[in-house]
Amino acid sequence: MEPFFVRYRNLLVLLALLAVQVVGLAVQVHRADSGRMSLDPRDSGGVRLIRLWASAFVSPPERLIHSSGLDLLDLWQNYIDLRHVRQQNQDLQKTVDRLRLEQAALLEDARQGQRLQALLHFQETYLYKTLPAQVIGSSGTTQSRVLYIDKGTVDGLQHDMAVITPDGIVGKVRDAFSHASQILVINDQTSGAGVILETTRIRGILRGNAQGQPQIVGIIADNRIQPGERVLTAGGDQIFPRGLPVGVVDKVVRDPQRDGFINVIVKPYAQLDRLDEVLVITSTEPRFSPDQQQDMAMSQALKGAEVQQEEAQKKASAIMAERLPGLIDPNLPPDQQPLHDSTPPVPVAHPPQPLRPDRFTPGTAPDLQNSQPGAPAQSAQTPQRNP
Amino acid sequence: MPVLSANSRRELEIHRFPVLVYALVPLTAVVLQAWLPRVLGRFAWFDLPLLIIVYFALGRPSPIQGTVMGFVLGIFQDALTQHAIGINGIAKTLVGFLASSFGVRIDVENHTIRVLLVLFFSLLSSTLYVSVYRVLLGLSLDWNWLDELLKAAGNSILALALFPLLDRFRIRD
């Protein structure tokens, strides 16, 4: 009779591996305050180590592929062209093909040069300090919209740094390894960015849906939201600076889970599926160009002149206050100050008696307490009307 | 469908490969799976690690080997995402075990059977993935079955070209 472990070894290995993974999953998931299950936003030490190993395993070949300039399309074209040359066996055709390839390579170089030039121009004129990086890989699954770039902690990258292109925002640094970083793209279901609609000023949270489209969720139905409206970052998430372009409203759909709420599908400005170069915002301290610094200095100088003018006015007021009599006389002792003067005030002078009193003269009003309804008015107090 | 009985499993040909193939092919699959979507964009309807798991599991009907390969490649794929490590691992481990078990009983040399098996295991892997994510972990996840169907079809088509290519590395007795 076969021993138990030998007979059922296949099943036991399967169960053991499944049990290890279930326990591992239980460690990574916890119950949030709202009662719902959620993944830890920051990986624990062991999980991060596995991710680090995987990244270290995959990044070098990806970097090699990227740096060698190999492209699937180029390989295919080169292969077809090579067969064509062999078949025709004509030197002229070879030359033409070679020139075509060179032209294609030059065109590709020129396009890359234009992209890098635009990126450099944007980086120079952009307010915050940024670091350019190359996209070298992805997660490989549609359930996880994650990219890998060729810059890491050695280059100064940290967790939660914003990743953008000159066109619009891309995502944030989810994890930074030594020579590579993992970028969580805005069209992933677990991402989140605070955004605002430019015209209607409606705020919301941007995250991805199952189709990989970014959408603003949790908005109360509003007829003012129309396709084509620009979407900007709101700046409240402590990751993306305020006012960065995100995209335009593509369409508005009902929230299937909540009545009265809508989801706003956003067409992103950045081509999230075809990213080559990105910028990582490494510091949100404003970095001003020489022109901007000159403008600010001029503004400061003008502001300084206004301050000087106010100071001069205050000084003149103080001098006037010293010269005019006041309630406090610095030359007198405290008990003789005008403020503490106990002498009775001068009686108020009464106005002189009128030469011709009339009914408006003080003291000529009839005594209402002793008067009776219907009694004739006193003739002595009736004013004489001049002819 | 040419199904063999359990008694005739010894008649099945067991595929053997150089050790280097066992090491390099899965690694290449993982690297290409991470790199090709960047080139192909949203048209990357395939799962190369799954194809490799199914191919080796069907060709060498050792459930332990298929299970371990599914475990390793699944964990590797999980490590490249931001999701919890083990979701793909569980799905691919079960796929590797089942594919090895199928390989014992079915003539996997037939291309039609291979394509159908890849289609089945692709859909099974997707189902297991979403089940682990939603049921076991209780996490919310939007799901698009059309994408998974396209991915399964893409895997099947790719298997038609990839499996004969890998057959060339086989050690002939």
Short mmCIF file of N, CA, C and O in Angstrom, two decimals, chain A residues 194-196 203 232-243:
data_model
loop_
_atom_site.label_atom_id
_atom_site.label_comp_id
_atom_site.label_asym_id
_atom_site.label_seq_id
_atom_site.Cartn_x
_atom_site.Cartn_y
_atom_site.Cartn_z
N GLY A 194 -8.12 64.26 -7.38
CA GLY A 194 -9.11 65.32 -7.22
C GLY A 194 -9.14 66.20 -8.46
O GLY A 194 -8.10 66.72 -8.87
N VAL A 195 -10.32 66.34 -9.08
CA VAL A 195 -10.43 67.13 -10.30
C VAL A 195 -11.59 68.11 -10.18
O VAL A 195 -12.44 67.99 -9.29
N ILE A 196 -11.60 69.06 -11.08
CA ILE A 196 -12.65 70.06 -11.11
C ILE A 196 -13.00 70.36 -12.56
O ILE A 196 -12.11 70.37 -13.42
N ARG A 203 -16.64 69.69 -8.46
CA ARG A 203 -15.48 68.89 -8.07
C ARG A 203 -15.84 67.40 -7.99
O ARG A 203 -17.01 67.07 -7.80
N LEU A 232 -9.77 69.80 -15.03
CA LEU A 232 -8.46 70.18 -14.48
C LEU A 232 -8.28 69.52 -13.12
O LEU A 232 -9.25 69.08 -12.49
N THR A 233 -7.03 69.49 -12.67
CA THR A 233 -6.79 68.98 -11.32
C THR A 233 -7.24 70.03 -10.31
O THR A 233 -7.05 71.23 -10.52
N ALA A 234 -7.82 69.53 -9.19
CA ALA A 234 -8.34 70.46 -8.18
C ALA A 234 -7.29 70.83 -7.14
O ALA A 234 -7.40 71.85 -6.48
N GLY A 235 -6.27 69.99 -7.01
CA GLY A 235 -5.18 70.33 -6.09
C GLY A 235 -5.44 69.93 -4.65
O GLY A 235 -4.62 70.22 -3.79
N GLY A 236 -6.54 69.28 -4.37
CA GLY A 236 -6.85 68.95 -2.98
C GLY A 236 -6.32 67.60 -2.54
O GLY A 236 -6.44 67.24 -1.37
N ASP A 237 -5.74 66.84 -3.47
CA ASP A 237 -5.29 65.48 -3.11
C ASP A 237 -3.84 65.43 -2.66
O ASP A 237 -3.32 64.36 -2.40
N GLN A 238 -3.18 66.56 -2.58
CA GLN A 238 -1.79 66.64 -2.11
C GLN A 238 -0.83 65.91 -3.03
O GLN A 238 0.31 65.64 -2.63
N ILE A 239 -1.27 65.58 -4.24
CA ILE A 239 -0.37 64.90 -5.19
C ILE A 239 -0.21 65.75 -6.44
O ILE A 239 0.89 66.14 -6.81
N PHE A 240 -1.33 66.05 -7.09
CA PHE A 240 -1.27 66.84 -8.31
C PHE A 240 -1.44 68.32 -7.97
O PHE A 240 -2.40 68.68 -7.27
N PRO A 241 -0.56 69.19 -8.47
CA PRO A 241 -0.77 70.62 -8.27
C PRO A 241 -2.06 71.06 -8.95
O PRO A 241 -2.53 70.44 -9.90
N ARG A 242 -2.63 72.14 -8.46
CA ARG A 242 -3.91 72.62 -8.96
C ARG A 242 -3.77 73.16 -10.38
O ARG A 242 -2.78 73.80 -10.72
N GLY A 243 -4.77 72.90 -11.21
CA GLY A 243 -4.85 73.52 -12.52
C GLY A 243 -4.20 72.76 -13.66
O GLY A 243 -4.15 73.27 -14.78
#
